[in-house]
Short mmCIF file of C-alpha atoms in Angstrom, two decimals:
data_model
loop_
_atom_site.label_atom_id
_atom_site.label_comp_id
_atom_site.label_asym_id
_atom_site.label_seq_id
_atom_site.Cartn_x
_atom_site.Cartn_y
_atom_site.Cartn_z
CA MET A 1 0.17 0.15 0.02
CA HIS A 2 1.65 3.39 -1.02
CA LEU A 3 0.81 6.22 1.32
CA GLU A 4 0.47 9.75 0.31
CA ASN A 5 2.90 12.40 1.15
CA SER A 6 1.64 13.48 4.69
CA LYS A 7 2.84 17.01 4.30
CA PRO A 8 -0.13 19.55 4.77
CA LYS A 9 -1.16 21.40 1.89
CA LEU A 10 -0.51 25.30 2.25
CA ILE A 11 -1.73 28.49 0.89
CA GLN A 12 0.80 31.57 0.15
CA VAL A 13 -0.81 34.62 2.16
CA ASP A 14 0.42 37.97 1.77
CA ILE A 15 -1.02 40.86 3.85
CA VAL A 16 -0.13 44.51 3.13
CA SER A 17 -1.54 47.91 4.36
CA PRO A 18 -0.37 51.55 3.59
CA GLU A 19 1.98 51.04 6.53
CA GLY A 20 3.72 48.29 4.54
CA ALA A 21 3.78 44.51 4.55
CA LEU A 22 2.50 42.75 7.57
CA PHE A 23 2.75 39.02 6.62
CA SER A 24 4.12 36.94 4.01
CA GLY A 25 4.02 33.32 4.33
CA LYS A 26 2.70 29.97 3.77
CA VAL A 27 -0.35 28.67 5.75
CA THR A 28 -2.86 25.78 6.01
CA GLY A 29 -5.91 28.19 6.34
CA LEU A 30 -6.94 31.55 6.38
CA TYR A 31 -10.35 32.64 8.26
CA LEU A 32 -11.74 36.16 8.28
CA LYS A 33 -15.01 38.10 7.55
CA SER A 34 -16.04 39.72 4.53
CA THR A 35 -18.91 41.97 3.91
CA GLU A 36 -20.91 38.97 2.93
CA GLY A 37 -20.26 36.79 5.99
CA GLU A 38 -17.46 34.62 7.39
CA LEU A 39 -14.94 32.95 4.97
CA GLY A 40 -12.32 29.94 5.39
CA ILE A 41 -9.65 29.80 2.56
CA LEU A 42 -7.78 26.71 2.33
CA PRO A 43 -5.40 25.62 -0.47
CA GLY A 44 -7.01 24.87 -3.62
CA HIS A 45 -9.91 27.45 -3.09
CA LEU A 46 -11.75 28.89 -5.97
CA GLN A 47 -10.81 32.48 -7.23
CA LEU A 48 -12.53 35.29 -5.40
CA LEU A 49 -12.24 39.04 -4.96
CA THR A 50 -14.35 40.37 -1.92
CA LYS A 51 -14.45 43.42 0.70
CA ILE A 52 -13.30 42.65 3.96
CA ALA A 53 -15.25 43.88 7.07
CA PRO A 54 -13.37 44.87 10.40
CA CYS A 55 -12.49 41.77 11.81
CA SER A 56 -10.16 39.35 13.75
CA LEU A 57 -8.17 37.40 11.28
CA ARG A 58 -6.79 33.90 12.02
CA MET A 59 -4.16 32.16 10.07
CA THR A 60 -3.54 28.51 10.76
CA GLY A 61 -0.09 27.08 10.30
CA LEU A 62 2.78 24.80 11.56
CA ASN A 63 5.38 26.04 14.09
CA ASN A 64 8.66 24.86 12.00
CA SER A 65 10.77 24.02 14.93
CA GLU A 66 8.21 21.89 16.60
CA ASN A 67 5.95 20.92 13.97
CA THR A 68 2.78 21.54 15.86
CA PRO A 69 -0.17 23.69 15.12
CA GLU A 70 -0.06 27.41 15.55
CA ASP A 71 -2.45 30.11 15.13
CA ILE A 72 -1.57 33.73 13.83
CA LEU A 73 -3.76 36.41 14.89
CA LEU A 74 -4.26 40.09 13.44
CA PHE A 75 -6.61 42.65 13.54
CA VAL A 76 -8.11 43.93 10.02
CA SER A 77 -10.12 47.20 9.72
CA GLY A 78 -11.42 46.35 6.24
CA GLY A 79 -10.01 45.72 2.83
CA LEU A 80 -9.97 43.76 -0.43
CA LEU A 81 -9.01 39.96 -0.55
CA GLU A 82 -8.06 38.29 -3.68
CA VAL A 83 -7.80 34.46 -3.86
CA GLN A 84 -6.18 32.47 -6.17
CA PRO A 85 -6.05 28.56 -5.90
CA ASN A 86 -2.55 28.63 -4.28
CA SER A 87 -2.58 32.32 -2.84
CA ALA A 88 -4.39 34.98 -1.19
CA THR A 89 -3.49 38.68 -1.00
CA LEU A 90 -5.16 40.88 1.22
CA LEU A 91 -4.96 44.89 0.72
CA ALA A 92 -5.91 45.74 4.27
CA ASP A 93 -6.99 49.39 5.14
CA THR A 94 -5.32 48.98 8.52
CA ALA A 95 -3.74 45.66 9.90
CA LEU A 96 -2.34 45.16 13.28
CA ARG A 97 -0.66 42.44 15.34
CA PRO A 98 -2.65 41.97 18.77
CA GLN A 99 0.24 43.42 20.57
CA ASP A 100 -0.08 46.65 18.63
CA VAL A 101 -3.75 47.28 19.32
CA ASN A 102 -4.46 49.92 21.93
CA GLU A 103 -7.10 48.17 24.12
CA SER A 104 -8.36 51.43 26.05
CA ALA A 105 -8.73 53.27 22.84
CA ALA A 106 -10.73 50.54 21.44
CA GLU A 107 -13.10 50.50 24.47
CA GLU A 108 -13.64 54.28 24.44
CA ALA A 109 -14.25 53.99 20.61
CA LYS A 110 -16.95 51.02 21.42
CA GLU A 111 -18.44 52.85 24.17
CA SER A 112 -18.90 56.04 21.98
CA ALA A 113 -20.21 54.33 19.06
CA ARG A 114 -22.97 52.71 21.20
CA LYS A 115 -23.98 55.66 22.93
CA ILE A 116 -24.34 57.46 19.52
CA LEU A 117 -26.22 54.28 17.98
CA ASP A 118 -28.48 53.91 21.52
CA ASP A 119 -29.41 57.65 21.58
CA GLN A 120 -32.78 57.82 19.93
CA LYS A 121 -32.66 61.61 20.05
CA ALA A 122 -29.62 61.82 18.39
CA ASN A 123 -31.33 62.43 14.77
CA LEU A 124 -28.53 60.81 12.88
CA SER A 125 -28.31 61.12 9.26
CA PRO A 126 -28.22 57.82 7.45
CA LYS A 127 -24.43 58.38 6.64
CA ASP A 128 -23.69 59.40 10.21
CA PHE A 129 -25.70 56.24 11.47
CA GLN A 130 -23.69 53.90 9.00
CA GLN A 131 -20.40 55.37 10.39
CA ALA A 132 -21.31 54.84 13.81
CA GLN A 133 -22.11 51.15 13.07
CA LEU A 134 -18.71 50.82 11.31
CA ASP A 135 -16.94 52.29 14.23
CA LEU A 136 -18.63 49.66 16.52
CA MET A 137 -17.75 46.89 14.24
CA ASP A 138 -13.98 48.18 14.16
CA ALA A 139 -13.59 48.70 17.90
CA MET A 140 -15.19 45.23 18.73
CA ALA A 141 -13.00 43.28 16.15
CA ARG A 142 -9.98 44.97 17.86
CA LEU A 143 -11.31 43.90 21.26
CA GLN A 144 -12.04 40.49 19.86
CA VAL A 145 -8.26 39.85 18.41
CA LEU A 146 -6.91 40.95 21.85
CA GLU A 147 -9.40 38.40 23.72
CA LEU A 148 -8.48 35.62 21.19
CA MET A 149 -4.85 36.44 21.89
CA ARG A 150 -5.20 36.07 25.55
CA ARG A 151 -6.92 32.80 25.12
CA LYS A 152 -4.26 31.47 23.05
CA ASN A 153 -1.63 32.47 25.55
CA ARG A 154 -3.41 30.73 28.42
CA HIS A 155 -3.38 27.16 26.81
#
C-alpha cells in the first residue's frame, strides 16, 4: 500500500497595508470576515475577490521548529481580498498585530459608538448612523483579537 505524502497543503498569504507588508508566508488556512459573511480560505480555494469587514483574522500554520499547529492572529479594519487556488492577497486598510492594538482606545471607541447608536434623540443622518455602526464593528474586532490572543496564551 502506497501512502500519500503526509505534508499539509499550504497556501501563500500576503497581507499588506498602507504602512507596509505585515505578513508573507505559507499557511494551512486563512479565516476572516467579508462584508458578505465569514470566510475560510484553504489551499485550492476557488478564485475570489471580496471586500473585508473589520475583523479578527486567523491564520493556521505549523510551528516549523516543533511541527505543531500554531495560529497567527491579526486585526484588520477592512480592505480587499484576492484569492487564487494557491495564494491569497489581502490589501488591508489597516492591519495590526494583537500587541499593537490599543485596548483602552478600542474600549472608548466602542462605548462612544454604542452611545451614538443608542441615543434615540440623536437624529442621525443615514451616513452618520452607518459610520457609527462601522466604528462599533471596528472597535469590537480590535477587542476580539485581543481576547483571542489572551485565550491562546492561556493554553
